[in-house]
């Protein structure tokens, strides 16, 4: 229930559209019931009139039947339009809501999460919540509106028949849905978990294909993908069987209720005319449309709540660093000073022990050291991704812990060995650094990064798509594009993490030329073991 209440609260500003969809759905159900019931009465009355029975005025019921048919069709179209629009709005809002809570957790609290599983939670699990609104919320609220009206109408003719119909509706619309929801909880949970495993396995297969192939692990990873897919399919089949059984059970209850109501009406004696008898029989049968979707709805609720729990598990994680209650203003100067810094990850041993250093504003410190010596950990501290246990870190005389993370990261630009490029255009990848950059500023940044001529030579120029993880660009082009971002952001502190690693000689020369221009006038920390890159440093530190 806690997860359900929280899920309802996420509808937020979309309640207007959601309620409009519910009202339209209820209106369509009532129009359909009225259409079938009135049609039954009209056909029976006309048949009796044709065989010498009482004459009827048929213009009014004929017009009402046409009106109800039009109303049902138009209402059904409007209901689908509104409910799907509301669903897409909710999916969009949920993804933004999830990302806004995910971002403060990166990278420290998400380090143990598989990227494919996170992607699955952001896409597949949130997509599963589509079923919550379309298949759970709308049918449930529509049934809640329609059932009392249907029972009250039938009670005007027979209280006993109304009681029988109410019992049938409760059995088909409450008991069976609760049973299917209970039975569907396990396969729904298994399906949500299996989708995450499948997404993680596929992500590892696609992103690490070359390494898996070289290591001989490709068959194993492929087998993991197939097994995860089989598990997801098996869970989906189990859920589908339960939903189908619930729907068939609801149909059986509807038919049994029809016979029971007819018997009650017959036992009541000749008070009802033949047309009324036909009308009420079709009325009862059509009335079960109000609850027909509920068994599948509550079976889908198990899957939706399992997906919601997977999302809540992530967003409920506390951030690794607590932001200051009253953040200090950004510093006016940008020299760096560390005193007796001690930093480790969790309960593990300290990675940085009693580290002290000083980098004057505008100077460049070259940092070397073996793998695991703490070079990247130093960057993690400076970017406020990880906290330190003791010591002091200052930027321009301001203690780092007194500045909020957004301020600190706004002062820094990072150029790393593996800078992520999004699967979109060169222009969009540059605008990440400065969203309001003009065409001239984009060209200047690319020119400073020694990349402008190459970009302009491409058929689509700035609109060229870089591909998944920048695969359509060479290693040197991708590295220089990340430098163009740095030129565009124009932050006073520059953090370079192995910026020339893995490049051929020609690409390294081009990147080094861009680096020389980039570090001018900026406080710079350069991690590298390449002599050519370290020549740009004004001082060096070996960890």
Short mmCIF file of C-alpha atoms in Angstrom, two decimals:
data_model
loop_
_atom_site.label_atom_id
_atom_site.label_comp_id
_atom_site.label_asym_id
_atom_site.label_seq_id
_atom_site.Cartn_x
_atom_site.Cartn_y
_atom_site.Cartn_z
CA UNK A 1 0.00 0.00 0.00
CA UNK A 2 2.90 2.34 0.71
CA UNK A 3 4.27 1.79 -2.80
CA UNK A 4 0.78 2.26 -4.24
CA UNK A 5 0.22 5.55 -2.41
CA UNK A 6 3.63 6.79 -3.50
CA UNK A 7 2.90 5.79 -7.08
CA UNK A 8 -0.37 7.71 -7.01
CA UNK A 9 1.44 10.78 -5.69
CA UNK A 10 3.70 10.75 -8.74
CA UNK A 11 0.76 11.54 -11.00
CA UNK A 12 1.20 15.11 -9.78
CA UNK A 13 0.07 17.73 -12.24
CA UNK A 14 -1.32 15.06 -14.57
CA UNK A 15 -4.37 14.43 -12.37
CA UNK A 16 -6.56 16.59 -14.60
CA UNK A 17 -5.89 14.50 -17.69
CA UNK A 18 -6.09 11.29 -15.66
CA UNK A 19 -9.53 12.13 -14.25
CA UNK A 20 -10.77 13.23 -17.68
CA UNK A 21 -9.78 9.81 -19.02
CA UNK A 22 -11.60 8.08 -16.15
CA UNK A 23 -14.80 10.08 -16.75
CA UNK A 24 -14.70 9.39 -20.48
CA UNK A 25 -14.14 5.68 -19.83
CA UNK A 26 -17.10 5.57 -17.41
CA UNK A 27 -19.24 7.46 -19.91
CA UNK A 28 -18.40 4.97 -22.67
CA UNK A 29 -19.31 2.03 -20.42
CA UNK A 30 -22.65 3.56 -19.45
CA UNK A 31 -23.41 4.49 -23.07
CA UNK A 32 -22.68 0.93 -24.20
CA UNK A 33 -24.88 -0.59 -21.46
CA UNK A 34 -27.70 1.81 -22.29
CA UNK A 35 -27.34 1.10 -26.03
CA UNK A 36 -27.60 -2.67 -25.63
CA UNK A 37 -30.40 -2.52 -23.09
CA UNK A 38 -32.46 -0.04 -25.12
CA UNK A 39 -31.84 -2.00 -28.31
CA UNK A 40 -33.12 -5.17 -26.62
CA UNK A 41 -36.25 -3.38 -25.43
CA UNK A 42 -36.84 -1.78 -28.85
CA UNK A 43 -36.43 -5.00 -30.87
CA UNK A 44 -38.71 -6.95 -28.51
CA UNK A 45 -41.33 -4.17 -28.45
CA UNK A 46 -41.33 -3.85 -32.24
CA UNK A 47 -41.65 -7.63 -32.61
CA UNK A 48 -44.67 -7.70 -30.29
CA UNK A 49 -46.26 -4.73 -32.09
CA UNK A 50 -45.85 -6.57 -35.38
CA UNK A 51 -47.72 -9.56 -33.99
CA UNK A 52 -50.72 -7.64 -32.75
CA UNK A 53 -49.28 -6.42 -29.47
CA UNK A 54 -49.47 -2.86 -28.14
CA UNK A 55 -48.32 -0.13 -30.53
CA UNK A 56 -45.26 1.94 -29.58
CA UNK A 57 -43.90 5.33 -30.55
CA UNK A 58 -40.66 4.23 -32.16
CA UNK A 59 -39.13 7.56 -33.26
CA UNK A 60 -37.81 8.48 -29.83
CA UNK A 61 -36.15 5.14 -28.98
CA UNK A 62 -34.77 4.85 -32.53
CA UNK A 63 -33.21 8.31 -32.24
CA UNK A 64 -31.87 7.47 -28.77
CA UNK A 65 -30.24 4.29 -30.12
CA UNK A 66 -28.55 6.26 -32.91
CA UNK A 67 -27.43 8.90 -30.42
CA UNK A 68 -26.02 6.33 -28.01
CA UNK A 69 -24.17 4.58 -30.85
CA UNK A 70 -22.57 7.88 -31.91
CA UNK A 71 -21.85 8.80 -28.30
CA UNK A 72 -20.18 5.44 -27.67
CA UNK A 73 -17.96 5.72 -30.77
CA UNK A 74 -16.99 9.34 -30.18
CA UNK A 75 -16.52 8.70 -26.47
CA UNK A 76 -14.30 5.69 -27.12
CA UNK A 77 -12.11 7.75 -29.45
CA UNK A 78 -11.93 10.59 -26.95
CA UNK A 79 -11.18 8.19 -24.09
CA UNK A 80 -8.28 6.59 -26.00
CA UNK A 81 -6.96 9.99 -27.03
CA UNK A 82 -7.06 11.44 -23.51
CA UNK A 83 -5.82 8.34 -21.63
CA UNK A 84 -2.89 7.79 -23.98
CA UNK A 85 -1.98 11.47 -23.91
CA UNK A 86 -2.10 11.36 -20.10
CA UNK A 87 0.04 8.20 -20.14
CA UNK A 88 2.72 9.75 -22.33
CA UNK A 89 2.76 12.87 -20.15
CA UNK A 90 3.19 10.70 -17.06
CA UNK A 91 5.97 8.62 -18.61
CA UNK A 92 7.83 11.78 -19.58
CA UNK A 93 7.39 13.30 -16.12
CA UNK A 94 8.43 10.04 -14.41
CA UNK A 95 11.65 9.81 -16.42
CA UNK A 96 12.55 13.40 -15.56
CA UNK A 97 11.65 12.78 -11.90
CA UNK A 98 13.80 9.63 -11.83
CA UNK A 99 16.77 11.29 -13.52
CA UNK A 100 16.65 14.30 -11.20
CA UNK A 101 16.98 11.92 -8.24
CA UNK A 102 19.52 9.71 -9.97
CA UNK A 103 21.95 12.49 -10.82
CA UNK A 104 22.92 13.42 -7.22
CA UNK A 105 23.74 9.76 -6.55
CA UNK A 106 26.35 9.57 -9.30
CA UNK A 107 28.99 8.33 -9.24
CA UNK A 108 29.54 7.27 -5.62
CA UNK A 109 26.19 5.62 -4.81
CA UNK A 110 25.74 4.15 -8.28
CA UNK A 111 29.18 2.58 -8.55
CA UNK A 112 27.84 -0.85 -7.63
CA UNK A 113 24.94 -0.65 -10.10
CA UNK A 114 25.20 -2.13 -13.57
CA UNK A 115 24.65 0.50 -16.26
CA UNK A 116 22.35 -1.83 -18.18
CA UNK A 117 20.23 -2.38 -15.08
CA UNK A 118 19.99 1.37 -14.48
CA UNK A 119 18.92 1.82 -18.09
CA UNK A 120 16.31 -0.89 -17.60
CA UNK A 121 14.94 0.90 -14.53
CA UNK A 122 14.79 4.19 -16.41
CA UNK A 123 13.12 2.69 -19.49
CA UNK A 124 11.53 -0.74 -19.02
CA UNK A 125 10.43 -0.26 -15.41
CA UNK A 126 9.00 3.18 -16.03
CA UNK A 127 7.31 1.87 -19.17
CA UNK A 128 5.76 -0.82 -16.96
CA UNK A 129 4.14 1.93 -14.96
CA UNK A 130 2.16 2.78 -18.11
CA UNK A 131 0.04 -0.25 -17.21
CA UNK A 132 -0.69 1.30 -13.83
CA UNK A 133 -2.63 4.20 -15.30
CA UNK A 134 -4.08 2.60 -18.44
CA UNK A 135 -4.79 -0.88 -17.11
CA UNK A 136 -5.25 -0.34 -13.36
CA UNK A 137 -6.25 3.19 -12.43
CA UNK A 138 -8.67 3.96 -15.28
CA UNK A 139 -10.62 0.65 -15.15
CA UNK A 140 -10.77 0.70 -11.34
CA UNK A 141 -12.10 4.24 -11.01
CA UNK A 142 -14.46 3.79 -13.95
CA UNK A 143 -15.89 0.65 -12.31
CA UNK A 144 -16.25 2.53 -9.03
CA UNK A 145 -18.36 5.14 -10.81
CA UNK A 146 -20.44 2.78 -12.93
CA UNK A 147 -21.32 -0.11 -10.59
CA UNK A 148 -23.47 1.92 -8.12
CA UNK A 149 -25.39 3.51 -10.99
CA UNK A 150 -26.05 0.15 -12.63
CA UNK A 151 -27.25 -1.45 -9.39
CA UNK A 152 -29.52 1.50 -8.54
CA UNK A 153 -31.12 1.32 -12.00
CA UNK A 154 -31.85 -2.41 -11.69
CA UNK A 155 -33.20 -1.92 -8.16
CA UNK A 156 -36.04 0.18 -9.63
CA UNK A 157 -37.36 -3.05 -11.13
CA UNK A 158 -36.31 -5.65 -8.52
CA UNK A 159 -34.29 -5.32 -5.33
CA UNK A 160 -33.55 -9.05 -5.38
CA UNK A 161 -32.24 -8.90 -8.96
CA UNK A 162 -30.13 -5.83 -8.05
CA UNK A 163 -28.64 -7.74 -5.10
CA UNK A 164 -27.77 -10.68 -7.33
CA UNK A 165 -26.14 -8.37 -9.88
CA UNK A 166 -24.18 -6.57 -7.17
CA UNK A 167 -22.90 -9.91 -5.85
CA UNK A 168 -21.83 -10.94 -9.34
CA UNK A 169 -20.10 -7.59 -9.98
CA UNK A 170 -18.24 -7.80 -6.66
CA UNK A 171 -17.15 -11.36 -7.41
CA UNK A 172 -15.97 -10.51 -10.93
CA UNK A 173 -14.68 -7.04 -10.10
CA UNK A 174 -13.18 -7.51 -6.63
CA UNK A 175 -12.66 -11.13 -5.58
CA UNK A 176 -11.26 -12.35 -8.90
CA UNK A 177 -9.01 -9.28 -9.40
CA UNK A 178 -7.58 -9.66 -5.89
CA UNK A 179 -6.93 -13.32 -6.56
CA UNK A 180 -5.21 -12.62 -9.89
CA UNK A 181 -3.21 -9.80 -8.28
CA UNK A 182 -2.03 -12.16 -5.57
CA UNK A 183 -1.16 -14.86 -8.07
CA UNK A 184 0.45 -12.36 -10.44
CA UNK A 185 2.71 -10.77 -7.83
CA UNK A 186 5.48 -13.37 -8.12
CA UNK A 187 5.68 -13.46 -11.94
CA UNK A 188 5.42 -9.66 -12.02
CA UNK A 189 8.38 -9.29 -9.66
CA UNK A 190 10.32 -11.93 -11.60
CA UNK A 191 9.57 -10.17 -14.90
CA UNK A 192 10.80 -6.78 -13.65
CA UNK A 193 14.03 -8.32 -12.33
CA UNK A 194 14.56 -10.43 -15.48
CA UNK A 195 14.17 -7.37 -17.70
CA UNK A 196 16.89 -5.63 -15.69
CA UNK A 197 19.20 -8.65 -16.01
CA UNK A 198 18.51 -8.89 -19.72
CA UNK A 199 19.23 -5.19 -20.30
CA UNK A 200 22.46 -5.42 -18.29
CA UNK A 201 23.60 -8.54 -20.17
CA UNK A 202 22.80 -7.01 -23.56
CA UNK A 203 24.55 -3.77 -22.63
CA UNK A 204 27.68 -5.67 -21.61
CA UNK A 205 27.55 -7.71 -24.84
CA UNK A 206 27.18 -4.70 -27.14
CA UNK A 207 29.56 -2.31 -25.40
CA UNK A 208 32.23 -4.89 -24.64
CA UNK A 209 31.97 -6.96 -27.82
CA UNK A 210 35.62 -6.57 -28.87
CA UNK A 211 36.99 -7.35 -25.40
CA UNK A 212 34.66 -10.33 -24.99
CA UNK A 213 35.71 -11.64 -28.39
CA UNK A 214 39.42 -11.32 -27.60
CA UNK A 215 38.97 -12.93 -24.19
CA UNK A 216 36.95 -15.85 -25.58
CA UNK A 217 34.01 -14.86 -23.36
CA UNK A 218 31.58 -14.02 -26.16
CA UNK A 219 29.71 -17.39 -26.05
CA UNK A 220 29.30 -17.11 -22.28
CA UNK A 221 27.95 -13.56 -22.48
CA UNK A 222 25.63 -14.53 -25.34
CA UNK A 223 24.35 -17.43 -23.27
CA UNK A 224 23.69 -15.06 -20.35
CA UNK A 225 21.63 -12.82 -22.65
CA UNK A 226 19.59 -15.77 -23.91
CA UNK A 227 19.03 -17.11 -20.40
CA UNK A 228 17.88 -13.71 -19.14
CA UNK A 229 15.54 -13.40 -22.11
CA UNK A 230 14.13 -16.88 -21.49
CA UNK A 231 13.55 -16.04 -17.83
CA UNK A 232 11.72 -12.83 -18.77
CA UNK A 233 9.62 -14.67 -21.36
CA UNK A 234 8.71 -17.43 -18.89
CA UNK A 235 7.61 -14.85 -16.29
CA UNK A 236 5.61 -13.00 -18.93
CA UNK A 237 3.88 -16.23 -19.97
CA UNK A 238 2.98 -17.07 -16.37
CA UNK A 239 1.50 -13.61 -15.92
CA UNK A 240 -0.41 -13.88 -19.21
CA UNK A 241 -1.92 -17.24 -18.19
CA UNK A 242 -3.08 -15.77 -14.87
CA UNK A 243 -4.58 -12.74 -16.62
CA UNK A 244 -6.35 -14.98 -19.16
CA UNK A 245 -7.73 -17.18 -16.40
CA UNK A 246 -9.02 -14.10 -14.58
CA UNK A 247 -10.74 -12.81 -17.71
CA UNK A 248 -12.36 -16.17 -18.41
CA UNK A 249 -13.47 -16.36 -14.78
CA UNK A 250 -15.07 -12.94 -15.07
CA UNK A 251 -16.93 -14.07 -18.20
CA UNK A 252 -18.20 -17.15 -16.42
CA UNK A 253 -19.41 -15.08 -13.47
CA UNK A 254 -21.18 -12.68 -15.87
CA UNK A 255 -23.10 -15.53 -17.54
CA UNK A 256 -24.03 -17.15 -14.23
CA UNK A 257 -25.22 -13.79 -12.89
CA UNK A 258 -27.36 -13.27 -16.00
CA UNK A 259 -29.12 -16.61 -15.47
CA UNK A 260 -29.58 -15.91 -11.76
CA UNK A 261 -31.11 -12.46 -12.45
CA UNK A 262 -33.43 -13.91 -15.08
CA UNK A 263 -34.63 -16.57 -12.64
CA UNK A 264 -35.25 -13.93 -9.96
CA UNK A 265 -37.23 -11.81 -12.41
CA UNK A 266 -39.27 -14.83 -13.53
CA UNK A 267 -40.02 -15.73 -9.92
CA UNK A 268 -41.26 -12.21 -9.32
CA UNK A 269 -44.28 -12.94 -11.50
CA UNK A 270 -45.76 -11.20 -14.58
CA UNK A 271 -45.06 -7.67 -13.38
CA UNK A 272 -42.49 -7.12 -16.17
CA UNK A 273 -43.44 -6.93 -19.82
CA UNK A 274 -41.59 -8.94 -22.46
CA UNK A 275 -39.59 -5.91 -23.74
CA UNK A 276 -38.62 -4.98 -20.15
CA UNK A 277 -37.51 -8.57 -19.55
CA UNK A 278 -35.29 -8.47 -22.67
CA UNK A 279 -33.96 -5.04 -21.71
CA UNK A 280 -32.94 -6.10 -18.20
CA UNK A 281 -31.29 -9.32 -19.40
CA UNK A 282 -29.08 -7.41 -21.84
CA UNK A 283 -28.57 -4.69 -19.22
CA UNK A 284 -27.10 -7.21 -16.75
CA UNK A 285 -24.91 -8.85 -19.37
CA UNK A 286 -23.60 -5.51 -20.70
CA UNK A 287 -23.12 -4.17 -17.17
CA UNK A 288 -20.22 -6.54 -16.63
CA UNK A 289 -18.20 -4.44 -19.06
CA UNK A 290 -17.67 -2.13 -16.08
CA UNK A 291 -15.58 -4.79 -14.30
CA UNK A 292 -14.38 -6.92 -17.24
CA UNK A 293 -10.92 -5.31 -17.29
CA UNK A 294 -10.29 -5.57 -13.54
CA UNK A 295 -8.81 -9.12 -13.34
CA UNK A 296 -6.15 -8.21 -15.90
CA UNK A 297 -5.76 -4.80 -14.22
CA UNK A 298 -4.92 -6.18 -10.81
CA UNK A 299 -2.68 -8.86 -12.27
CA UNK A 300 -0.80 -6.03 -14.05
CA UNK A 301 -0.69 -4.19 -10.71
CA UNK A 302 1.78 -6.80 -9.43
CA UNK A 303 4.15 -6.07 -12.31
CA UNK A 304 3.69 -2.33 -11.94
CA UNK A 305 4.38 -2.33 -8.20
CA UNK A 306 7.45 -4.52 -8.69
CA UNK A 307 8.75 -2.01 -11.24
CA UNK A 308 7.92 0.85 -8.87
CA UNK A 309 9.83 -0.83 -6.04
CA UNK A 310 12.91 -1.21 -8.27
CA UNK A 311 12.73 2.52 -9.04
CA UNK A 312 12.17 3.49 -5.42
CA UNK A 313 15.15 1.33 -4.35
CA UNK A 314 17.42 3.64 -6.34
CA UNK A 315 15.88 7.03 -5.61
CA UNK A 316 15.72 6.30 -1.87
CA UNK A 317 19.48 5.87 -1.65
CA UNK A 318 20.99 8.76 0.33
CA UNK A 319 23.68 10.76 -1.52
CA UNK A 320 27.26 9.92 -0.61
CA UNK A 321 27.96 13.56 0.28
CA UNK A 322 25.82 15.89 2.34
CA UNK A 323 25.58 19.38 0.88
CA UNK A 324 26.28 22.28 3.27
CA UNK A 325 23.22 23.80 4.91
CA UNK A 326 24.45 27.29 4.03
CA UNK A 327 26.80 27.05 1.03
CA UNK A 328 29.55 29.61 0.75
CA UNK A 329 29.83 31.88 -2.28
CA UNK A 330 32.05 30.81 -5.17
CA UNK A 331 35.69 31.84 -4.61
CA UNK A 332 37.16 34.84 -6.36
CA UNK A 333 40.50 33.15 -7.10
CA UNK A 334 41.28 29.60 -8.19
CA UNK A 335 44.47 28.34 -6.60
CA UNK A 336 44.30 24.85 -5.05
CA UNK A 337 45.71 23.82 -1.69
CA UNK A 338 45.52 20.40 0.01
CA UNK A 339 46.73 19.81 3.56
CA UNK A 340 47.15 16.34 5.12
CA UNK A 341 44.37 14.93 2.94
CA UNK A 342 43.26 11.42 3.81
CA UNK A 343 40.65 9.68 1.66
CA UNK A 344 39.36 6.11 1.25
CA UNK A 345 36.32 4.33 -0.16
CA UNK A 346 33.90 3.03 2.45
CA UNK A 347 35.52 0.80 5.04
CA UNK A 348 38.52 0.06 2.82
CA UNK A 349 42.06 1.31 3.39
CA UNK A 350 42.95 4.92 2.68
CA UNK A 351 43.87 5.56 -0.95
CA UNK A 352 45.28 9.03 -0.30
CA UNK A 353 47.26 9.37 2.92
CA UNK A 354 48.44 12.71 4.31
CA UNK A 355 48.63 14.31 0.87
CA UNK A 356 49.62 17.97 0.78
CA UNK A 357 50.10 20.05 -2.36
CA UNK A 358 49.68 23.58 -3.65
CA UNK A 359 48.86 24.68 -7.19
CA UNK A 360 49.00 28.46 -7.80
CA UNK A 361 46.29 30.01 -9.95
CA UNK A 362 47.17 29.55 -13.64
CA UNK A 363 49.78 26.84 -12.96
CA UNK A 364 49.70 23.25 -14.20
CA UNK A 365 50.53 20.31 -11.92
CA UNK A 366 51.52 17.07 -13.68
CA UNK A 367 50.58 13.97 -11.65
CA UNK A 368 52.13 10.54 -12.18
CA UNK A 369 51.89 7.26 -10.33
CA UNK A 370 51.12 3.59 -10.67
CA UNK A 371 47.59 2.32 -11.12
CA UNK A 372 45.80 2.50 -7.75
CA UNK A 373 48.06 5.23 -6.39
CA UNK A 374 45.08 7.60 -6.02
CA UNK A 375 45.31 9.85 -9.08
CA UNK A 376 41.66 9.53 -10.09
CA UNK A 377 40.62 9.53 -6.42
CA UNK A 378 42.14 12.98 -6.11
CA UNK A 379 39.89 14.17 -8.96
CA UNK A 380 36.88 12.53 -7.29
CA UNK A 381 37.58 14.58 -4.15
CA UNK A 382 38.06 17.84 -6.04
CA UNK A 383 34.80 17.34 -7.97
CA UNK A 384 32.85 16.57 -4.77
CA UNK A 385 31.97 13.08 -6.00
CA UNK A 386 33.52 11.42 -2.93
CA UNK A 387 34.16 12.83 0.50
CA UNK A 388 37.46 12.71 2.37
CA UNK A 389 37.92 11.52 5.92
CA UNK A 390 40.38 14.13 7.21
CA UNK A 391 42.57 16.99 6.13
CA UNK A 392 41.65 20.15 4.30
CA UNK A 393 41.00 21.06 0.65
CA UNK A 394 40.76 24.69 -0.43
CA UNK A 395 39.84 26.43 -3.67
CA UNK A 396 40.81 30.08 -3.60
CA UNK A 397 41.00 29.93 0.19
CA UNK A 398 37.46 28.47 0.50
CA UNK A 399 37.14 25.11 2.26
CA UNK A 400 35.78 22.61 -0.29
CA UNK A 401 33.12 21.25 2.08
CA UNK A 402 31.60 24.71 2.44
CA UNK A 403 30.83 24.82 -1.29
CA UNK A 404 27.91 22.90 -2.78
CA UNK A 405 28.64 20.34 -5.46
CA UNK A 406 27.06 22.28 -8.31
CA UNK A 407 29.23 25.32 -7.56
CA UNK A 408 32.40 23.22 -7.44
CA UNK A 409 31.64 21.38 -10.67
CA UNK A 410 30.73 24.67 -12.32
CA UNK A 411 34.29 25.85 -11.64
CA UNK A 412 35.83 22.73 -13.19
CA UNK A 413 36.13 21.20 -16.62
CA UNK A 414 37.17 17.56 -17.01
CA UNK A 415 38.81 16.04 -20.08
CA UNK A 416 39.18 12.32 -19.48
CA UNK A 417 40.53 9.38 -21.42
CA UNK A 418 36.95 8.19 -21.90
CA UNK A 419 34.67 11.19 -22.25
CA UNK A 420 31.11 10.13 -22.95
CA UNK A 421 29.62 11.31 -26.22
CA UNK A 422 25.87 11.02 -26.59
CA UNK A 423 24.33 9.40 -29.65
CA UNK A 424 23.35 12.68 -31.25
CA UNK A 425 24.95 15.44 -33.32
CA UNK A 426 28.29 17.16 -32.77
CA UNK A 427 26.34 20.35 -32.08
CA UNK A 428 24.24 18.77 -29.32
CA UNK A 429 27.33 17.22 -27.74
CA UNK A 430 28.97 20.65 -27.63
CA UNK A 431 25.90 22.40 -26.23
CA UNK A 432 26.16 20.22 -23.12
CA UNK A 433 28.98 22.54 -22.07
CA UNK A 434 27.05 25.74 -22.78
CA UNK A 435 23.41 25.46 -23.81
CA UNK A 436 23.17 29.05 -25.10
CA UNK A 437 26.34 28.99 -27.22
CA UNK A 438 26.13 30.78 -30.58
CA UNK A 439 27.30 29.39 -33.92
CA UNK A 440 30.41 31.59 -33.70
CA UNK A 441 31.24 30.30 -30.21
CA UNK A 442 30.85 26.70 -31.37
CA UNK A 443 33.19 27.31 -34.30
CA UNK A 444 35.73 29.08 -32.07
CA UNK A 445 35.73 26.17 -29.61
CA UNK A 446 36.23 23.64 -32.41
CA UNK A 447 38.99 25.80 -33.90
CA UNK A 448 40.80 26.00 -30.55
CA UNK A 449 40.51 22.21 -30.30
CA UNK A 450 42.00 21.81 -33.84
CA UNK A 451 38.79 20.12 -35.00
CA UNK A 452 36.91 22.79 -36.96
CA UNK A 453 38.29 21.95 -40.42
CA UNK A 454 37.51 18.26 -39.98
CA UNK A 455 33.96 18.96 -38.82
CA UNK A 456 33.24 21.40 -41.65
CA UNK A 457 34.56 18.82 -44.12
CA UNK A 458 31.92 16.34 -42.98
CA UNK A 459 28.80 16.29 -45.22
CA UNK A 460 26.50 17.45 -42.41
CA UNK A 461 29.00 19.57 -40.50
CA UNK A 462 27.86 20.28 -36.95
CA UNK A 463 24.77 18.13 -37.52
CA UNK A 464 26.90 15.01 -38.03
CA UNK A 465 25.78 12.21 -35.72
CA UNK A 466 28.62 10.82 -33.61
CA UNK A 467 27.02 7.39 -33.07
CA UNK A 468 26.69 5.30 -29.92
CA UNK A 469 29.49 6.36 -27.51
CA UNK A 470 31.04 8.41 -30.35
CA UNK A 471 31.92 5.36 -32.45
CA UNK A 472 31.67 7.29 -35.74
CA UNK A 473 34.55 9.51 -34.70
CA UNK A 474 38.18 8.51 -34.39
CA UNK A 475 39.79 8.40 -30.95
CA UNK A 476 41.60 11.66 -31.59
CA UNK A 477 38.46 13.39 -32.86
CA UNK A 478 36.46 12.27 -29.82
CA UNK A 479 39.19 13.52 -27.47
CA UNK A 480 39.38 16.88 -29.25
CA UNK A 481 35.59 17.17 -29.18
CA UNK A 482 35.76 16.83 -25.40
CA UNK A 483 38.40 19.58 -25.42
CA UNK A 484 36.11 21.75 -27.52
CA UNK A 485 33.55 21.33 -24.73
CA UNK A 486 36.20 22.52 -22.28
CA UNK A 487 36.97 25.59 -24.41
CA UNK A 488 33.25 26.30 -24.66
CA UNK A 489 32.63 25.98 -20.91
CA UNK A 490 35.68 28.16 -20.15
CA UNK A 491 35.92 27.06 -16.50
CA UNK A 492 38.87 28.36 -14.45
CA UNK A 493 39.98 24.91 -13.18
CA UNK A 494 40.97 22.18 -15.62
CA UNK A 495 41.26 18.49 -14.73
CA UNK A 496 42.93 16.33 -17.40
CA UNK A 497 42.86 12.56 -16.85
CA UNK A 498 45.15 10.71 -19.33
CA UNK A 499 43.98 12.96 -22.20
CA UNK A 500 46.39 11.44 -24.77
CA UNK A 501 46.24 7.80 -23.72
CA UNK A 502 45.50 5.32 -26.51
CA UNK A 503 46.09 7.78 -29.38
CA UNK A 504 48.39 7.33 -32.35
CA UNK A 505 51.28 9.75 -32.82
CA UNK A 506 49.44 12.06 -35.24
CA UNK A 507 46.32 12.29 -33.07
CA UNK A 508 48.45 12.78 -29.95
CA UNK A 509 50.24 15.72 -31.57
CA UNK A 510 46.92 17.36 -32.48
CA UNK A 511 45.54 16.82 -28.98
CA UNK A 512 48.69 18.16 -27.32
CA UNK A 513 48.47 21.32 -29.43
CA UNK A 514 44.87 21.83 -28.28
CA UNK A 515 45.90 21.10 -24.67
CA UNK A 516 48.62 23.74 -24.78
CA UNK A 517 46.02 26.34 -25.74
CA UNK A 518 43.47 24.99 -23.26
CA UNK A 519 45.64 25.20 -20.12
CA UNK A 520 46.72 28.83 -20.64
CA UNK A 521 45.44 30.98 -17.80
CA UNK A 522 43.75 28.05 -16.05
CA UNK A 523 44.62 26.17 -12.89
CA UNK A 524 45.31 22.70 -14.21
CA UNK A 525 45.88 19.20 -12.84
CA UNK A 526 47.17 16.80 -15.48
CA UNK A 527 47.24 13.04 -14.86
CA UNK A 528 49.47 11.35 -17.40
CA UNK A 529 52.46 9.07 -17.79
CA UNK A 530 53.26 10.34 -21.31
CA UNK A 531 56.41 12.50 -21.36
CA UNK A 532 55.05 14.64 -24.20
CA UNK A 533 51.99 15.60 -22.17
CA UNK A 534 53.93 16.16 -18.93
CA UNK A 535 56.10 18.76 -20.66
CA UNK A 536 53.09 21.10 -20.42
CA UNK A 537 53.20 20.97 -16.60
CA UNK A 538 54.94 23.67 -14.61
CA UNK A 539 55.40 21.32 -11.63
CA UNK A 540 55.06 17.57 -11.01
CA UNK A 541 53.85 15.26 -8.30
CA UNK A 542 54.52 11.53 -8.08
CA UNK A 543 51.97 9.55 -6.06
#
